[in-house]
mmCIF file of C-alpha atoms in Angstrom:
data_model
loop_
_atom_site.group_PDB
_atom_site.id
_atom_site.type_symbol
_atom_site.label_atom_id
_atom_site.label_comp_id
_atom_site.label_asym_id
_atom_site.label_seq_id
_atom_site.Cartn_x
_atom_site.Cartn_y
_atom_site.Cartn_z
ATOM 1 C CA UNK A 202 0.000 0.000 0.000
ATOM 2 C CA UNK A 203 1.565 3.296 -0.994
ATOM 3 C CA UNK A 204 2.476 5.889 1.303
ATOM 4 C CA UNK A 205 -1.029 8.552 1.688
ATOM 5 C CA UNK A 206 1.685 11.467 1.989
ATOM 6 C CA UNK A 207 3.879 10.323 -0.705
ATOM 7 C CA UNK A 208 0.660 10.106 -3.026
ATOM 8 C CA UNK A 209 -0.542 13.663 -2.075
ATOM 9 C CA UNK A 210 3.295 15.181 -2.412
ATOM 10 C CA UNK A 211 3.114 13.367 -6.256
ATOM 11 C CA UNK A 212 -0.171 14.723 -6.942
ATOM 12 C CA UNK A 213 0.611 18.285 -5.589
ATOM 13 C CA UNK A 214 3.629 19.075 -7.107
ATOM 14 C CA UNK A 215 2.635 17.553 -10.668
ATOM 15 C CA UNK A 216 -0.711 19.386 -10.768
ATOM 16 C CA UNK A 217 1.586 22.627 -10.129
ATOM 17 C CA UNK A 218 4.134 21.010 -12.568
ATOM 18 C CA UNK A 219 1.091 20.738 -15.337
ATOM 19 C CA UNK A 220 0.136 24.383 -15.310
ATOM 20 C CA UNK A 221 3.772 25.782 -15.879
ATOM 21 C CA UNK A 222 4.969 22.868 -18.423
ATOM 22 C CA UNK A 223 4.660 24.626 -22.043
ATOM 23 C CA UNK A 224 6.159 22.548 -24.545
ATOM 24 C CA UNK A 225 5.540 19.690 -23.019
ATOM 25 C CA UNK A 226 7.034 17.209 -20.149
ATOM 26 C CA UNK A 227 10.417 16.971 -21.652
ATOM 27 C CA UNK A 228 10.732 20.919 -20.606
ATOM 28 C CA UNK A 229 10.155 20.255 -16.633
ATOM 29 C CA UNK A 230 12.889 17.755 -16.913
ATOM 30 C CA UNK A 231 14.841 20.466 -14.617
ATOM 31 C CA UNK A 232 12.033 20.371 -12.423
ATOM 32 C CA UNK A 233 11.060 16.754 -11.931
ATOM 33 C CA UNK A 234 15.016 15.806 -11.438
ATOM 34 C CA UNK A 235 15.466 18.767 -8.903
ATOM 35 C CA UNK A 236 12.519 17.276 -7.234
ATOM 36 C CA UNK A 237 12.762 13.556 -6.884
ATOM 37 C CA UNK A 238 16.544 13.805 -7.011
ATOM 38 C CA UNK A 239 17.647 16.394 -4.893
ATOM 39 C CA UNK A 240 14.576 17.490 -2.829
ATOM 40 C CA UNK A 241 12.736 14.412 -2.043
ATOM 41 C CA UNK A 242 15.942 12.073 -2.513
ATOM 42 C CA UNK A 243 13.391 9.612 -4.103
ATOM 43 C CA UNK A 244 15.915 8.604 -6.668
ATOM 44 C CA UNK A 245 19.975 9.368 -7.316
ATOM 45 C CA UNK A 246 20.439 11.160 -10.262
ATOM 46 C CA UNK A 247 21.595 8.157 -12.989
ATOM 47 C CA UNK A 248 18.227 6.325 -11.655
ATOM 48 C CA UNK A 249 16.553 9.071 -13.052
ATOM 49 C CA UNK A 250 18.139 9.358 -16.181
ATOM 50 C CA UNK A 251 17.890 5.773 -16.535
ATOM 51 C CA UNK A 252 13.852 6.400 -16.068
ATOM 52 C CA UNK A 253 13.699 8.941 -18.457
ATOM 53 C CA UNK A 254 15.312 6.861 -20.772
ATOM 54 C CA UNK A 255 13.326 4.184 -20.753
ATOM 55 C CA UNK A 256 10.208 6.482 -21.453
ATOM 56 C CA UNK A 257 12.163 7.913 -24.465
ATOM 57 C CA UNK A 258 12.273 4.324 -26.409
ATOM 58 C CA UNK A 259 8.543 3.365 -25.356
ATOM 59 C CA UNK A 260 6.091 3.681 -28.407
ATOM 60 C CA UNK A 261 3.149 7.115 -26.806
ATOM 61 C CA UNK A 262 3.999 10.330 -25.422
ATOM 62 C CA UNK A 263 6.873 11.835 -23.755
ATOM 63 C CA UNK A 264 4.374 11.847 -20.481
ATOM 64 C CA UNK A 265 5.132 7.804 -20.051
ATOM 65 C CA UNK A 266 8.186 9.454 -17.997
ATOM 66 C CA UNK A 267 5.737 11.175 -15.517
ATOM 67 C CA UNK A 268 4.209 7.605 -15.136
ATOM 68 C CA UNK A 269 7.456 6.021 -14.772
ATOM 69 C CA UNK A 270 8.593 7.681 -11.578
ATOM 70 C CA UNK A 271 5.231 8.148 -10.059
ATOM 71 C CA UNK A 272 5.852 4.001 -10.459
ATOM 72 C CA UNK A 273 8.925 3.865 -8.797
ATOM 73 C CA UNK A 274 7.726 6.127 -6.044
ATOM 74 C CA UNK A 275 4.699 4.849 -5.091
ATOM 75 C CA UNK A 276 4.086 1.832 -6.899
ATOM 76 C CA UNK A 277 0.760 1.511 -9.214
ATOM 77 C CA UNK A 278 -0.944 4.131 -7.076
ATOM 78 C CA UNK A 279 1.772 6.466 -7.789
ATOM 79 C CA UNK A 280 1.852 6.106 -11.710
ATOM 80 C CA UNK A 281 -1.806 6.462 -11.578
ATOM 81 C CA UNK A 282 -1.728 9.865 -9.591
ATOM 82 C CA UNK A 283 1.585 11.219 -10.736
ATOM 83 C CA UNK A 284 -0.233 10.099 -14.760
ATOM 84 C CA UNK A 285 -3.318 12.243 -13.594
ATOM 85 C CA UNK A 286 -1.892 14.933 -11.970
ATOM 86 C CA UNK A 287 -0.052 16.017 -14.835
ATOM 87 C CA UNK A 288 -2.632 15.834 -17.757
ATOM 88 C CA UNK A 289 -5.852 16.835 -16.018
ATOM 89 C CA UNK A 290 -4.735 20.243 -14.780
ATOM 90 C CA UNK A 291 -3.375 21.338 -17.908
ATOM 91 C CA UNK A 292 -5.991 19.290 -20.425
ATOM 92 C CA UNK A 293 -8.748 21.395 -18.158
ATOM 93 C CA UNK A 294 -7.350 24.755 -18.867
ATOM 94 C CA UNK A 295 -6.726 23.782 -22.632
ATOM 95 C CA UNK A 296 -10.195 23.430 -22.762
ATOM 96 C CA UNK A 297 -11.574 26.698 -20.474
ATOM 97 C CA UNK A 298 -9.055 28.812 -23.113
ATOM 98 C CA UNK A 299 -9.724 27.214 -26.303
ATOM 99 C CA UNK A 300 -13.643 27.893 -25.369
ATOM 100 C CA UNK A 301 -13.183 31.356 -24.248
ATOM 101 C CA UNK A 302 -10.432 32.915 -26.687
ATOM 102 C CA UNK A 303 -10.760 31.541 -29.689
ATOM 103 C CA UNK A 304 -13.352 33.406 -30.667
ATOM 104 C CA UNK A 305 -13.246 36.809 -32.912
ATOM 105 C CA UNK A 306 -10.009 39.055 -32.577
ATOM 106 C CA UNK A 307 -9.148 36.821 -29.637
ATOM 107 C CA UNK A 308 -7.069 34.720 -32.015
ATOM 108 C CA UNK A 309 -4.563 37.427 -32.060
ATOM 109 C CA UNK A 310 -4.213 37.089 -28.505
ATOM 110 C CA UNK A 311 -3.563 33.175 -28.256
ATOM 111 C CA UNK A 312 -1.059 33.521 -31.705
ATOM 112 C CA UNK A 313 0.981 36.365 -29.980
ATOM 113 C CA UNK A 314 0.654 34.121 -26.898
ATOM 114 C CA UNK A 315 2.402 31.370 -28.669
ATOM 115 C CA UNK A 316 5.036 33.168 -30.485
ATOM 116 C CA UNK A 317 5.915 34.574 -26.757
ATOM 117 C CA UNK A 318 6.065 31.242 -25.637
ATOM 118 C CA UNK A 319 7.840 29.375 -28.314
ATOM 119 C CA UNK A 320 11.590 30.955 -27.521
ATOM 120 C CA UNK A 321 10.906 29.940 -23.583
ATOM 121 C CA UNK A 322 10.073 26.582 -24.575
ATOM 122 C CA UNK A 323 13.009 25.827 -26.583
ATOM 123 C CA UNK A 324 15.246 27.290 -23.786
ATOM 124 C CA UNK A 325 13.286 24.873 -21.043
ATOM 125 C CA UNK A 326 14.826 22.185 -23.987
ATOM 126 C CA UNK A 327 17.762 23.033 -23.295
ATOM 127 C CA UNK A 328 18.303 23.327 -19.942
ATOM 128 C CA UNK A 329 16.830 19.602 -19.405
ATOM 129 C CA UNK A 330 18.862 18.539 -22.231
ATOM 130 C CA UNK A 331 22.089 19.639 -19.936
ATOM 131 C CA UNK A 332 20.224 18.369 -17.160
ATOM 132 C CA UNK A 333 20.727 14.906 -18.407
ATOM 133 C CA UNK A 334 23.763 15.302 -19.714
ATOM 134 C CA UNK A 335 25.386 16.238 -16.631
ATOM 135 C CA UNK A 336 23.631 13.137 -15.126
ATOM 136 C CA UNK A 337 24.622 10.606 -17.420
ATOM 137 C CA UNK A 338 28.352 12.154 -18.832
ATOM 138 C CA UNK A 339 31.002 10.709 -16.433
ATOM 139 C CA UNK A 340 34.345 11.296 -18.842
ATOM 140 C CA UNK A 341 34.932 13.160 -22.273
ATOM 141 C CA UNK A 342 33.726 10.193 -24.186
ATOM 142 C CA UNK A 343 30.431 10.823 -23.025
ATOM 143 C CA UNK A 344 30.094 14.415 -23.523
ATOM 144 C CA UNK A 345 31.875 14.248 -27.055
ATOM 145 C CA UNK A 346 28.948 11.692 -27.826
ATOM 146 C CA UNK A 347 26.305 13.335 -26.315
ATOM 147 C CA UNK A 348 27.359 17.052 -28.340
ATOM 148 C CA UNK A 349 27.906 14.253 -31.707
ATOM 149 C CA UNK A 350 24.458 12.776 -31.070
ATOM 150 C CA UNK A 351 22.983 16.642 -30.347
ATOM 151 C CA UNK A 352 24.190 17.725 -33.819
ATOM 152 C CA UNK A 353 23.277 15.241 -36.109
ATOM 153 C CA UNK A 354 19.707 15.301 -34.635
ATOM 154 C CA UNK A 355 19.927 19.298 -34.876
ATOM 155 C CA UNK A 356 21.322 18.995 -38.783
ATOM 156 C CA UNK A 357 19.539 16.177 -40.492
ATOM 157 C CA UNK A 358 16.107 13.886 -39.676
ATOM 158 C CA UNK A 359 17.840 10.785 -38.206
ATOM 159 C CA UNK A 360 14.986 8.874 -36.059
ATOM 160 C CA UNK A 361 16.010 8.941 -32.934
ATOM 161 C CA UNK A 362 15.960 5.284 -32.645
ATOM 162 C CA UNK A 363 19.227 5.238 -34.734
ATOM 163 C CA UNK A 364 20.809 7.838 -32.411
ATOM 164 C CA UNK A 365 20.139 5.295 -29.391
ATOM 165 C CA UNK A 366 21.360 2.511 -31.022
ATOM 166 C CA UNK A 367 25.101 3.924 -32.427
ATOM 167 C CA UNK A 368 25.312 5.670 -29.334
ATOM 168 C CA UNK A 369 24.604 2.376 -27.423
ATOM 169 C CA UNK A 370 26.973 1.160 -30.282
ATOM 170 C CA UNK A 371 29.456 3.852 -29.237
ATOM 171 C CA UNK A 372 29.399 3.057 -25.286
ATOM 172 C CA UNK A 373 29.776 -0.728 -26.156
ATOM 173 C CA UNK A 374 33.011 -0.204 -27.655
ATOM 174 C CA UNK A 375 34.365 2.356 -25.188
ATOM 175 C CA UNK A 376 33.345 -0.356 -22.844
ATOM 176 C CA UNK A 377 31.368 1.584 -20.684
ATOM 177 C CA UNK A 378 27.878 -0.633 -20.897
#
């Protein structure tokens, strides 16, 4: 049986986390590791990169992560209400907005909205991007793949299932799998 307080901390801080996540889960990254990493000490910080990983190769949405360490928190009951937490806050105001402003010269509003939104979001990328990096990088081999891997998926349309595997490929044979 999970934890009551554990349950309520996951729910509380991913409804919060759903409201201020534009762009998606993968730009609270910083957020989520900062909080079940350093604040909570739920899980060291490779555990969580390993988490995040795994949600990265599953087939659905970049959410699964959310799922993932509401899992290893609090069991069933914790993917359930961390799963929750984050999409019903966020799917709920989605919906208020697109019935209230999308109407008339409103549309102005929600386009300059977005435009004002899009350079944040791309900086949130970033920052979880290093995030993970820093997590996961323990020599220059890793951090000379990891900026390899960041511009060929920058400079061309490689799936990023081929960027897993030659840079599973590449840790192989620096031996450090």
């Amino acid at each position: 049986m999970a934890d009551p307080q554990v349950l309520w901390t996951l729910a509380v801080f991913f409804g919060r986390l759903s409201l201020q996540a534009f762009g998606g889960v993968n730009v609270a990254l910083g957020s989520m590791q900062r909080f079940f990493v350093v604040e909570q000490q739920w899980l060291g910080a490779a555990e969580f990169a390993e988490l995040f990983a795994l949600a990265q190769t599953a087939p659905g949405p970049n959410v699964i992560v959310v799922t993932l360490l509401g899992w290893r928190v609090a069991g069933l009951a914790g993917a359930l209400v961390s799963t929750l937490a984050m999409l019903l806050p966020a799917a709920l105001l989605v919906y208020l907005c697109a019935c209230t402003l999308v109407r008339g010269r409103q549309q102005q509003l929600v386009k300059a909205l977005l435009a004002a939104l899009a350079p944040a979001t791309v900086g949130l990328l970033l920052a979880s991007g290093g995030i993970l990096a820093r997590s996961s990088n323990h020599g220059l081999s890793g951090w000379v793949l990891t900026l390899v891997t960041a511009v060929v998926a920058l400079s061309c349309r490689a799936h990023p299932l081929w960027l897993i595997a030659v840079g599973g490929l590449a840790g192989l044979l620096a031996g450090h799998a």
